[in-house]
PDB file of C-alpha atoms in Angstrom:
ATOM      1  CA  MET A  15    -108.522  17.712-110.547  1.00  0.00           C
ATOM      2  CA  ALA A  16    -110.947  20.634-110.401  1.00  0.00           C
ATOM      3  CA  VAL A  17    -110.663  20.641-106.605  1.00  0.00           C
ATOM      4  CA  THR A  18    -106.847  20.763-106.758  1.00  0.00           C
ATOM      5  CA  ALA A  19    -107.065  23.788-109.080  1.00  0.00           C
ATOM      6  CA  VAL A  20    -109.380  25.558-106.605  1.00  0.00           C
ATOM      7  CA  TRP A  21    -107.147  24.711-103.644  1.00  0.00           C
ATOM      8  CA  GLY A  22    -104.069  25.844-105.568  1.00  0.00           C
ATOM      9  CA  GLY A  23    -105.699  29.223-106.154  1.00  0.00           C
ATOM     10  CA  THR A  24    -106.670  29.674-102.501  1.00  0.00           C
ATOM     11  CA  PHE A  25    -103.053  30.009-101.356  1.00  0.00           C
ATOM     12  CA  VAL A  26    -102.909  33.491-102.880  1.00  0.00           C
ATOM     13  CA  VAL A  27    -106.438  34.410-101.715  1.00  0.00           C
ATOM     14  CA  VAL A  28    -105.874  33.266 -98.129  1.00  0.00           C
ATOM     15  CA  LYS A  29    -102.460  34.917 -97.893  1.00  0.00           C
ATOM     16  CA  ASP A  30    -104.033  38.258 -98.826  1.00  0.00           C
ATOM     17  CA  ALA A  31    -107.044  37.720 -96.530  1.00  0.00           C
ATOM     18  CA  VAL A  32    -105.041  36.944 -93.366  1.00  0.00           C
ATOM     19  CA  SER A  33    -103.073  40.142 -93.898  1.00  0.00           C
ATOM     20  CA  GLN A  34    -106.354  41.970 -93.172  1.00  0.00           C
ATOM     21  CA  ALA A  35    -107.723  39.876 -90.291  1.00  0.00           C
ATOM     22  CA  PRO A  36    -106.457  37.617 -87.468  1.00  0.00           C
ATOM     23  CA  THR A  37    -105.740  34.116 -88.723  1.00  0.00           C
ATOM     24  CA  MET A  38    -107.973  32.272 -86.254  1.00  0.00           C
ATOM     25  CA  ASP A  39    -110.868  34.670 -86.851  1.00  0.00           C
ATOM     26  CA  PHE A  40    -110.644  34.096 -90.593  1.00  0.00           C
ATOM     27  CA  LEU A  41    -110.487  30.313 -90.213  1.00  0.00           C
ATOM     28  CA  ALA A  42    -113.319  30.174 -87.659  1.00  0.00           C
ATOM     29  CA  MET A  43    -115.669  32.097 -89.949  1.00  0.00           C
ATOM     30  CA  ARG A  44    -114.523  30.149 -93.015  1.00  0.00           C
ATOM     31  CA  PHE A  45    -115.415  26.794 -91.455  1.00  0.00           C
ATOM     32  CA  LEU A  46    -118.587  28.153 -89.829  1.00  0.00           C
ATOM     33  CA  ILE A  47    -119.923  29.467 -93.153  1.00  0.00           C
ATOM     34  CA  ALA A  48    -118.971  26.229 -94.900  1.00  0.00           C
ATOM     35  CA  THR A  49    -120.714  24.119 -92.243  1.00  0.00           C
ATOM     36  CA  ALA A  50    -123.847  26.290 -92.295  1.00  0.00           C
ATOM     37  CA  ALA A  51    -124.017  26.205 -96.108  1.00  0.00           C
ATOM     38  CA  LEU A  52    -123.840  22.417 -96.254  1.00  0.00           C
ATOM     39  CA  ALA A  53    -126.202  21.860 -93.329  1.00  0.00           C
ATOM     40  CA  ALA A  54    -128.798  24.227 -94.799  1.00  0.00           C
ATOM     41  CA  LEU A  55    -128.514  22.645 -98.248  1.00  0.00           C
ATOM     42  CA  ARG A  56    -129.467  19.120 -97.138  1.00  0.00           C
ATOM     43  CA  PRO A  57    -130.332  19.172 -93.408  1.00  0.00           C
ATOM     44  CA  SER A  58    -131.956  15.746 -93.380  1.00  0.00           C
ATOM     45  CA  ARG A  59    -128.742  14.041 -94.490  1.00  0.00           C
ATOM     46  CA  VAL A  60    -126.884  15.008 -91.318  1.00  0.00           C
ATOM     47  CA  THR A  61    -129.278  13.038 -89.091  1.00  0.00           C
ATOM     48  CA  THR A  62    -128.731   9.849 -91.110  1.00  0.00           C
ATOM     49  CA  LEU A  63    -125.083   9.520 -90.090  1.00  0.00           C
ATOM     50  CA  SER A  64    -124.466   6.631 -87.710  1.00  0.00           C
ATOM     51  CA  ARG A  65    -122.768   6.993 -84.339  1.00  0.00           C
ATOM     52  CA  ALA A  66    -119.623   5.435 -85.775  1.00  0.00           C
ATOM     53  CA  GLY A  67    -119.764   7.892 -88.667  1.00  0.00           C
ATOM     54  CA  VAL A  68    -120.032  10.826 -86.250  1.00  0.00           C
ATOM     55  CA  LYS A  69    -117.008   9.620 -84.260  1.00  0.00           C
ATOM     56  CA  ARG A  70    -114.977   9.211 -87.423  1.00  0.00           C
ATOM     57  CA  GLY A  71    -116.091  12.610 -88.669  1.00  0.00           C
ATOM     58  CA  ILE A  72    -114.913  14.165 -85.405  1.00  0.00           C
ATOM     59  CA  LEU A  73    -111.444  12.615 -85.720  1.00  0.00           C
ATOM     60  CA  LEU A  74    -111.197  13.685 -89.365  1.00  0.00           C
ATOM     61  CA  GLY A  75    -112.332  17.198 -88.446  1.00  0.00           C
ATOM     62  CA  MET A  76    -109.658  17.440 -85.744  1.00  0.00           C
ATOM     63  CA  ALA A  77    -106.945  16.544 -88.249  1.00  0.00           C
ATOM     64  CA  LEU A  78    -108.382  19.017 -90.749  1.00  0.00           C
ATOM     65  CA  GLY A  79    -108.601  21.826 -88.195  1.00  0.00           C
ATOM     66  CA  VAL A  80    -104.992  21.432 -87.025  1.00  0.00           C
ATOM     67  CA  ALA A  81    -103.797  21.253 -90.639  1.00  0.00           C
ATOM     68  CA  TYR A  82    -105.506  24.487 -91.655  1.00  0.00           C
ATOM     69  CA  ILE A  83    -104.349  26.353 -88.549  1.00  0.00           C
ATOM     70  CA  ALA A  84    -100.737  25.364 -89.228  1.00  0.00           C
ATOM     71  CA  GLN A  85    -101.006  26.152 -92.946  1.00  0.00           C
ATOM     72  CA  THR A  86    -102.659  29.560 -92.509  1.00  0.00           C
ATOM     73  CA  PHE A  87    -100.201  30.703 -89.848  1.00  0.00           C
ATOM     74  CA  GLY A  88     -97.406  29.425 -92.083  1.00  0.00           C
ATOM     75  CA  LEU A  89     -98.674  31.530 -94.980  1.00  0.00           C
ATOM     76  CA  GLU A  90     -97.955  34.633 -92.920  1.00  0.00           C
ATOM     77  CA  HIS A  91     -94.234  33.809 -93.106  1.00  0.00           C
ATOM     78  CA  THR A  92     -93.752  32.247 -96.531  1.00  0.00           C
ATOM     79  CA  SER A  93     -94.868  32.717-100.132  1.00  0.00           C
ATOM     80  CA  ALA A  94     -98.035  31.236-101.620  1.00  0.00           C
ATOM     81  CA  SER A  95     -96.166  29.139-104.187  1.00  0.00           C
ATOM     82  CA  LEU A  96     -93.703  27.740-101.613  1.00  0.00           C
ATOM     83  CA  SER A  97     -96.532  26.967 -99.213  1.00  0.00           C
ATOM     84  CA  GLY A  98     -98.270  25.071-101.995  1.00  0.00           C
ATOM     85  CA  PHE A  99     -95.234  22.923-102.734  1.00  0.00           C
ATOM     86  CA  ILE A 100     -94.590  22.108 -99.060  1.00  0.00           C
ATOM     87  CA  THR A 101     -98.264  21.268 -98.539  1.00  0.00           C
ATOM     88  CA  GLY A 102     -97.885  18.899-101.487  1.00  0.00           C
ATOM     89  CA  MET A 103     -95.527  16.829 -99.342  1.00  0.00           C
ATOM     90  CA  LEU A 104     -98.695  15.275 -97.912  1.00  0.00           C
ATOM     91  CA  VAL A 105     -98.647  12.949-100.912  1.00  0.00           C
ATOM     92  CA  VAL A 106     -95.313  11.539 -99.786  1.00  0.00           C
ATOM     93  CA  PHE A 107     -96.408  11.348 -96.143  1.00  0.00           C
ATOM     94  CA  THR A 108     -99.623   9.533 -97.100  1.00  0.00           C
ATOM     95  CA  PRO A 109     -98.078   6.131 -97.975  1.00  0.00           C
ATOM     96  CA  VAL A 110     -95.730   6.350 -94.980  1.00  0.00           C
ATOM     97  CA  ILE A 111     -98.612   7.024 -92.558  1.00  0.00           C
ATOM     98  CA  ALA A 112    -100.734   4.377 -94.271  1.00  0.00           C
ATOM     99  CA  GLY A 113     -97.904   1.897 -93.772  1.00  0.00           C
ATOM    100  CA  LEU A 114     -97.499   2.733 -90.092  1.00  0.00           C
ATOM    101  CA  VAL A 115    -101.196   3.018 -89.186  1.00  0.00           C
ATOM    102  CA  LEU A 116    -102.669   0.362 -91.476  1.00  0.00           C
ATOM    103  CA  ARG A 117     -99.703  -2.030 -91.119  1.00  0.00           C
ATOM    104  CA  GLN A 118     -98.975  -1.837 -94.823  1.00  0.00           C
ATOM    105  CA  ARG A 119     -95.443  -2.614 -95.965  1.00  0.00           C
ATOM    106  CA  ILE A 120     -93.379   0.445 -96.901  1.00  0.00           C
ATOM    107  CA  GLY A 121     -91.203  -0.469 -99.861  1.00  0.00           C
ATOM    108  CA  LYS A 122     -87.811   0.821-100.973  1.00  0.00           C
ATOM    109  CA  VAL A 123     -89.461   2.952-103.666  1.00  0.00           C
ATOM    110  CA  THR A 124     -91.441   4.858-101.044  1.00  0.00           C
ATOM    111  CA  TRP A 125     -88.390   5.496 -98.878  1.00  0.00           C
ATOM    112  CA  THR A 126     -86.474   6.635-101.971  1.00  0.00           C
ATOM    113  CA  ALA A 127     -89.292   9.052-102.786  1.00  0.00           C
ATOM    114  CA  VAL A 128     -89.210  10.425 -99.241  1.00  0.00           C
ATOM    115  CA  ALA A 129     -85.463  11.039 -99.493  1.00  0.00           C
ATOM    116  CA  ILE A 130     -85.855  12.848-102.839  1.00  0.00           C
ATOM    117  CA  ALA A 131     -88.728  14.946-101.508  1.00  0.00           C
ATOM    118  CA  VAL A 132     -86.733  15.952 -98.424  1.00  0.00           C
ATOM    119  CA  ALA A 133     -83.818  16.962-100.660  1.00  0.00           C
ATOM    120  CA  GLY A 134     -86.125  19.025-102.868  1.00  0.00           C
ATOM    121  CA  LEU A 135     -87.817  20.577 -99.856  1.00  0.00           C
ATOM    122  CA  GLY A 136     -84.441  21.505 -98.387  1.00  0.00           C
ATOM    123  CA  LEU A 137     -83.359  23.108-101.657  1.00  0.00           C
ATOM    124  CA  MET A 138     -86.542  25.200-101.710  1.00  0.00           C
ATOM    125  CA  THR A 139     -86.710  26.221 -98.065  1.00  0.00           C
ATOM    126  CA  VAL A 140     -83.269  26.210 -96.452  1.00  0.00           C
ATOM    127  CA  HIS A 141     -81.693  29.657 -96.465  1.00  0.00           C
ATOM    128  CA  GLU A 142     -78.232  29.879 -94.926  1.00  0.00           C
ATOM    129  CA  PHE A 143     -78.825  26.584 -93.062  1.00  0.00           C
ATOM    130  CA  ALA A 144     -82.008  27.830 -91.406  1.00  0.00           C
ATOM    131  CA  VAL A 145     -85.612  26.821 -92.079  1.00  0.00           C
ATOM    132  CA  GLY A 146     -88.146  29.545 -91.333  1.00  0.00           C
ATOM    133  CA  PRO A 147     -91.235  29.152 -89.123  1.00  0.00           C
ATOM    134  CA  GLY A 148     -93.518  29.429 -92.150  1.00  0.00           C
ATOM    135  CA  GLU A 149     -91.953  26.391 -93.795  1.00  0.00           C
ATOM    136  CA  LEU A 150     -92.030  24.348 -90.568  1.00  0.00           C
ATOM    137  CA  LEU A 151     -95.688  25.155 -89.893  1.00  0.00           C
ATOM    138  CA  THR A 152     -96.630  24.241 -93.461  1.00  0.00           C
ATOM    139  CA  LEU A 153     -94.794  20.935 -93.075  1.00  0.00           C
ATOM    140  CA  VAL A 154     -96.891  20.213 -89.961  1.00  0.00           C
ATOM    141  CA  CYS A 155     -99.942  20.978 -92.086  1.00  0.00           C
ATOM    142  CA  ALA A 156     -98.822  18.419 -94.687  1.00  0.00           C
ATOM    143  CA  VAL A 157     -98.511  15.701 -92.027  1.00  0.00           C
ATOM    144  CA  PHE A 158    -102.023  16.299 -90.673  1.00  0.00           C
ATOM    145  CA  LEU A 159    -103.508  16.500 -94.171  1.00  0.00           C
ATOM    146  CA  ALA A 160    -101.900  13.132 -94.909  1.00  0.00           C
ATOM    147  CA  LEU A 161    -103.530  11.754 -91.749  1.00  0.00           C
ATOM    148  CA  HIS A 162    -106.832  13.170 -92.986  1.00  0.00           C
ATOM    149  CA  ILE A 163    -106.444  11.541 -96.415  1.00  0.00           C
ATOM    150  CA  VAL A 164    -105.609   8.132 -94.911  1.00  0.00           C
ATOM    151  CA  GLY A 165    -108.533   8.348 -92.491  1.00  0.00           C
ATOM    152  CA  LEU A 166    -110.895   9.491 -95.223  1.00  0.00           C
ATOM    153  CA  GLY A 167    -109.794   6.671 -97.512  1.00  0.00           C
ATOM    154  CA  VAL A 168    -110.517   4.086 -94.822  1.00  0.00           C
ATOM    155  CA  TRP A 169    -113.670   5.571 -93.278  1.00  0.00           C
ATOM    156  CA  SER A 170    -115.581   7.329 -96.076  1.00  0.00           C
ATOM    157  CA  PRO A 171    -116.902   4.137 -97.773  1.00  0.00           C
ATOM    158  CA  GLY A 172    -120.312   3.296 -96.359  1.00  0.00           C
ATOM    159  CA  HIS A 173    -121.037   6.804 -95.066  1.00  0.00           C
ATOM    160  CA  ASP A 174    -122.951   9.623 -96.717  1.00  0.00           C
ATOM    161  CA  ALA A 175    -120.365  12.075 -98.094  1.00  0.00           C
ATOM    162  CA  HIS A 176    -122.487  15.141 -97.363  1.00  0.00           C
ATOM    163  CA  ALA A 177    -123.176  14.233 -93.730  1.00  0.00           C
ATOM    164  CA  LEU A 178    -119.590  13.166 -93.033  1.00  0.00           C
ATOM    165  CA  THR A 179    -118.289  16.448 -94.471  1.00  0.00           C
ATOM    166  CA  VAL A 180    -120.659  18.528 -92.305  1.00  0.00           C
ATOM    167  CA  VAL A 181    -119.307  16.838 -89.157  1.00  0.00           C
ATOM    168  CA  GLN A 182    -115.696  17.353 -90.239  1.00  0.00           C
ATOM    169  CA  LEU A 183    -116.158  21.049 -91.002  1.00  0.00           C
ATOM    170  CA  ALA A 184    -118.174  21.647 -87.823  1.00  0.00           C
ATOM    171  CA  VAL A 185    -115.379  20.175 -85.683  1.00  0.00           C
ATOM    172  CA  ALA A 186    -112.761  22.258 -87.512  1.00  0.00           C
ATOM    173  CA  ALA A 187    -114.902  25.363 -86.903  1.00  0.00           C
ATOM    174  CA  CYS A 188    -115.150  24.586 -83.178  1.00  0.00           C
ATOM    175  CA  ILE A 189    -111.376  24.186 -82.899  1.00  0.00           C
ATOM    176  CA  CYS A 190    -110.750  27.514 -84.625  1.00  0.00           C
ATOM    177  CA  PHE A 191    -113.373  29.315 -82.518  1.00  0.00           C
ATOM    178  CA  ALA A 192    -111.855  27.853 -79.336  1.00  0.00           C
ATOM    179  CA  PHE A 193    -108.519  29.484 -80.165  1.00  0.00           C
ATOM    180  CA  GLY A 194    -109.913  32.709 -81.627  1.00  0.00           C
ATOM    181  CA  TRP A 195    -112.933  33.525 -79.464  1.00  0.00           C
ATOM    182  CA  TRP A 196    -111.078  34.623 -76.311  1.00  0.00           C
ATOM    183  CA  ASP A 197    -110.213  38.038 -77.758  1.00  0.00           C
ATOM    184  CA  GLY A 198    -113.355  38.333 -79.905  1.00  0.00           C
ATOM    185  CA  ILE A 199    -113.883  37.794 -83.619  1.00  0.00           C
ATOM    186  CA  ASP A 200    -112.604  40.868 -85.432  1.00  0.00           C
ATOM    187  CA  LEU A 201    -113.184  40.970 -89.198  1.00  0.00           C
ATOM    188  CA  PRO A 202    -112.911  43.948 -91.568  1.00  0.00           C
ATOM    189  CA  SER A 203    -115.945  45.266 -93.422  1.00  0.00           C
ATOM    190  CA  ASP A 204    -114.073  45.411 -96.734  1.00  0.00           C
ATOM    191  CA  GLY A 205    -116.080  43.845 -99.563  1.00  0.00           C
ATOM    192  CA  GLY A 206    -113.056  42.188-101.126  1.00  0.00           C
ATOM    193  CA  PHE A 207    -112.205  40.449 -97.855  1.00  0.00           C
ATOM    194  CA  TRP A 208    -115.735  39.067 -97.467  1.00  0.00           C
ATOM    195  CA  LEU A 209    -115.756  37.906-101.073  1.00  0.00           C
ATOM    196  CA  ALA A 210    -112.559  35.976-100.371  1.00  0.00           C
ATOM    197  CA  LEU A 211    -113.953  34.597 -97.098  1.00  0.00           C
ATOM    198  CA  VAL A 212    -117.269  33.421 -98.528  1.00  0.00           C
ATOM    199  CA  GLY A 213    -115.591  32.108-101.680  1.00  0.00           C
ATOM    200  CA  THR A 214    -113.070  29.998 -99.777  1.00  0.00           C
ATOM    201  CA  ALA A 215    -115.810  28.820 -97.394  1.00  0.00           C
ATOM    202  CA  VAL A 216    -118.404  27.782 -99.978  1.00  0.00           C
ATOM    203  CA  ILE A 217    -116.265  26.704-102.942  1.00  0.00           C
ATOM    204  CA  ALA A 218    -112.857  25.728-101.559  1.00  0.00           C
ATOM    205  CA  THR A 219    -114.163  24.217 -98.306  1.00  0.00           C
ATOM    206  CA  ALA A 220    -117.800  23.095 -98.399  1.00  0.00           C
ATOM    207  CA  ALA A 221    -118.029  21.993-102.044  1.00  0.00           C
ATOM    208  CA  ALA A 222    -114.423  20.818-102.285  1.00  0.00           C
ATOM    209  CA  TYR A 223    -114.561  18.540 -99.240  1.00  0.00           C
ATOM    210  CA  VAL A 224    -117.888  17.013-100.249  1.00  0.00           C
ATOM    211  CA  ILE A 225    -116.283  16.132-103.583  1.00  0.00           C
ATOM    212  CA  GLN A 226    -113.123  14.775-101.919  1.00  0.00           C
ATOM    213  CA  THR A 227    -115.102  12.705 -99.405  1.00  0.00           C
ATOM    214  CA  TRP A 228    -117.291  11.320-102.203  1.00  0.00           C
ATOM    215  CA  ALA A 229    -114.316  10.631-104.490  1.00  0.00           C
ATOM    216  CA  GLN A 230    -112.146   8.906-101.889  1.00  0.00           C
ATOM    217  CA  ALA A 231    -114.879   6.350-101.320  1.00  0.00           C
ATOM    218  CA  ARG A 232    -114.352   5.368-104.979  1.00  0.00           C
ATOM    219  CA  LEU A 233    -110.585   5.791-105.434  1.00  0.00           C
ATOM    220  CA  SER A 234    -107.636   4.027-103.879  1.00  0.00           C
ATOM    221  CA  LEU A 235    -105.237   6.042-101.716  1.00  0.00           C
ATOM    222  CA  PRO A 236    -102.538   6.012-104.453  1.00  0.00           C
ATOM    223  CA  GLN A 237    -105.017   7.197-107.107  1.00  0.00           C
ATOM    224  CA  ALA A 238    -106.273  10.054-104.935  1.00  0.00           C
ATOM    225  CA  ALA A 239    -102.752  11.033-103.941  1.00  0.00           C
ATOM    226  CA  VAL A 240    -101.505  11.189-107.537  1.00  0.00           C
ATOM    227  CA  VAL A 241    -104.311  13.585-108.466  1.00  0.00           C
ATOM    228  CA  LEU A 242    -103.421  15.772-105.478  1.00  0.00           C
ATOM    229  CA  THR A 243     -99.904  16.269-106.859  1.00  0.00           C
ATOM    230  CA  LEU A 244    -101.446  18.916-109.107  1.00  0.00           C
ATOM    231  CA  GLU A 245    -102.242  21.199-106.152  1.00  0.00           C
ATOM    232  CA  PRO A 246     -98.699  22.558-105.601  1.00  0.00           C
ATOM    233  CA  VAL A 247     -98.333  23.066-109.341  1.00  0.00           C
ATOM    234  CA  PHE A 248    -101.482  25.210-109.432  1.00  0.00           C
ATOM    235  CA  ALA A 249    -100.343  27.016-106.264  1.00  0.00           C
ATOM    236  CA  CYS A 250     -97.029  27.928-107.885  1.00  0.00           C
ATOM    237  CA  ILE A 251     -98.717  29.141-111.085  1.00  0.00           C
ATOM    238  CA  PHE A 252    -101.219  31.310-109.210  1.00  0.00           C
ATOM    239  CA  GLY A 253     -98.533  32.584-106.832  1.00  0.00           C
ATOM    240  CA  VAL A 254     -96.227  33.693-109.637  1.00  0.00           C
ATOM    241  CA  VAL A 255     -98.974  35.152-111.864  1.00  0.00           C
ATOM    242  CA  PHE A 256    -101.162  36.892-109.275  1.00  0.00           C
ATOM    243  CA  ASP A 257     -99.025  37.336-106.136  1.00  0.00           C
ATOM    244  CA  HIS A 258     -95.724  38.133-107.907  1.00  0.00           C
ATOM    245  CA  ASP A 259     -93.808  35.361-106.118  1.00  0.00           C
ATOM    246  CA  GLU A 260     -90.178  35.077-107.152  1.00  0.00           C
ATOM    247  CA  LEU A 261     -89.509  32.033-109.320  1.00  0.00           C
ATOM    248  CA  THR A 262     -85.841  31.256-108.645  1.00  0.00           C
ATOM    249  CA  THR A 263     -83.769  28.389-109.992  1.00  0.00           C
ATOM    250  CA  ARG A 264     -83.707  26.829-106.512  1.00  0.00           C
ATOM    251  CA  ILE A 265     -87.520  26.878-106.366  1.00  0.00           C
ATOM    252  CA  VAL A 266     -87.851  25.333-109.827  1.00  0.00           C
ATOM    253  CA  ILE A 267     -85.348  22.517-109.197  1.00  0.00           C
ATOM    254  CA  GLY A 268     -86.560  21.852-105.657  1.00  0.00           C
ATOM    255  CA  GLY A 269     -90.185  21.886-106.765  1.00  0.00           C
ATOM    256  CA  ALA A 270     -89.426  19.485-109.593  1.00  0.00           C
ATOM    257  CA  LEU A 271     -87.812  17.094-107.112  1.00  0.00           C
ATOM    258  CA  VAL A 272     -90.816  17.288-104.777  1.00  0.00           C
ATOM    259  CA  VAL A 273     -93.355  16.673-107.552  1.00  0.00           C
ATOM    260  CA  GLY A 274     -91.205  13.857-108.954  1.00  0.00           C
ATOM    261  CA  ALA A 275     -91.013  12.295-105.499  1.00  0.00           C
ATOM    262  CA  MET A 276     -94.790  12.488-105.174  1.00  0.00           C
ATOM    263  CA  TYR A 277     -95.282  10.452-108.325  1.00  0.00           C
ATOM    264  CA  LEU A 278     -92.507   8.017-107.388  1.00  0.00           C
ATOM    265  CA  ALA A 279     -94.145   7.424-104.005  1.00  0.00           C
ATOM    266  CA  GLU A 280     -97.480   6.514-105.600  1.00  0.00           C
ATOM    267  CA  LEU A 281     -96.729   4.887-108.935  1.00  0.00           C
ATOM    268  CA  ARG A 282     -95.752   1.211-108.967  1.00  0.00           C
ATOM    269  CA  SER A 283     -93.923  -0.742-111.621  1.00  0.00           C
ATOM    270  CA  GLY A 284     -96.376  -2.201-114.105  1.00  0.00           C
ATOM    271  CA  SER A 285     -99.132   0.253-113.255  1.00  0.00           C
ATOM    272  CA  ARG A 286    -100.750   2.388-115.934  1.00  0.00           C
TER     273      ARG A 286
END
């Protein structure tokens, strides 16, 4: 829950930061700092990861890198609160992807939740029968984050959380540098920008993903997904309070449908 609050707050921080620097440059440095911080903190742990763990970390890092690239570019064209709600769709995509990849049966409740979430998403994002590029990119982010959650839920047990996180973040950093290095890394010298960069790198990336990797080895996919439904709620609160996002009736109703669909997709009859 603490991690979802941090991630919810980063939508506003990142939106402001990428207005001062190229998106890929910001992401490359964010993941590089996060990787360096974790590797320096416990360097011996990284060498204990098995070959299978390294391969799985690479795949997880690829999904994470694509997700963050899509989300950060999307934030340039949509509000922080709306980006948070669309990113929250990952909780609906998670059981669908788990069903397809892990051969788990997808029940009627899940499909109903998907339909409700799509309706809510459409109410929030469709303006005069057109969905903007920011919303589409953020939806791509949600799909890849769902892939990351499913992979993490299956692969994190049996592997050291710290070492597995270092590999994931290192791969994400390499992907971002590959796309951003060709024209050079250009970052402003403004103190506020660097505070945002280091803060998102150390707290919202390094620490947060160690906690998520550790937690998902101990929680089921539905349990983890239900907790993550709080992220778009925090994103909306921070966006309205600090970034002056407009809170329209369409956003409120659509957001309520999305959050309701998230819970419907994860909760089962008879469960606590």
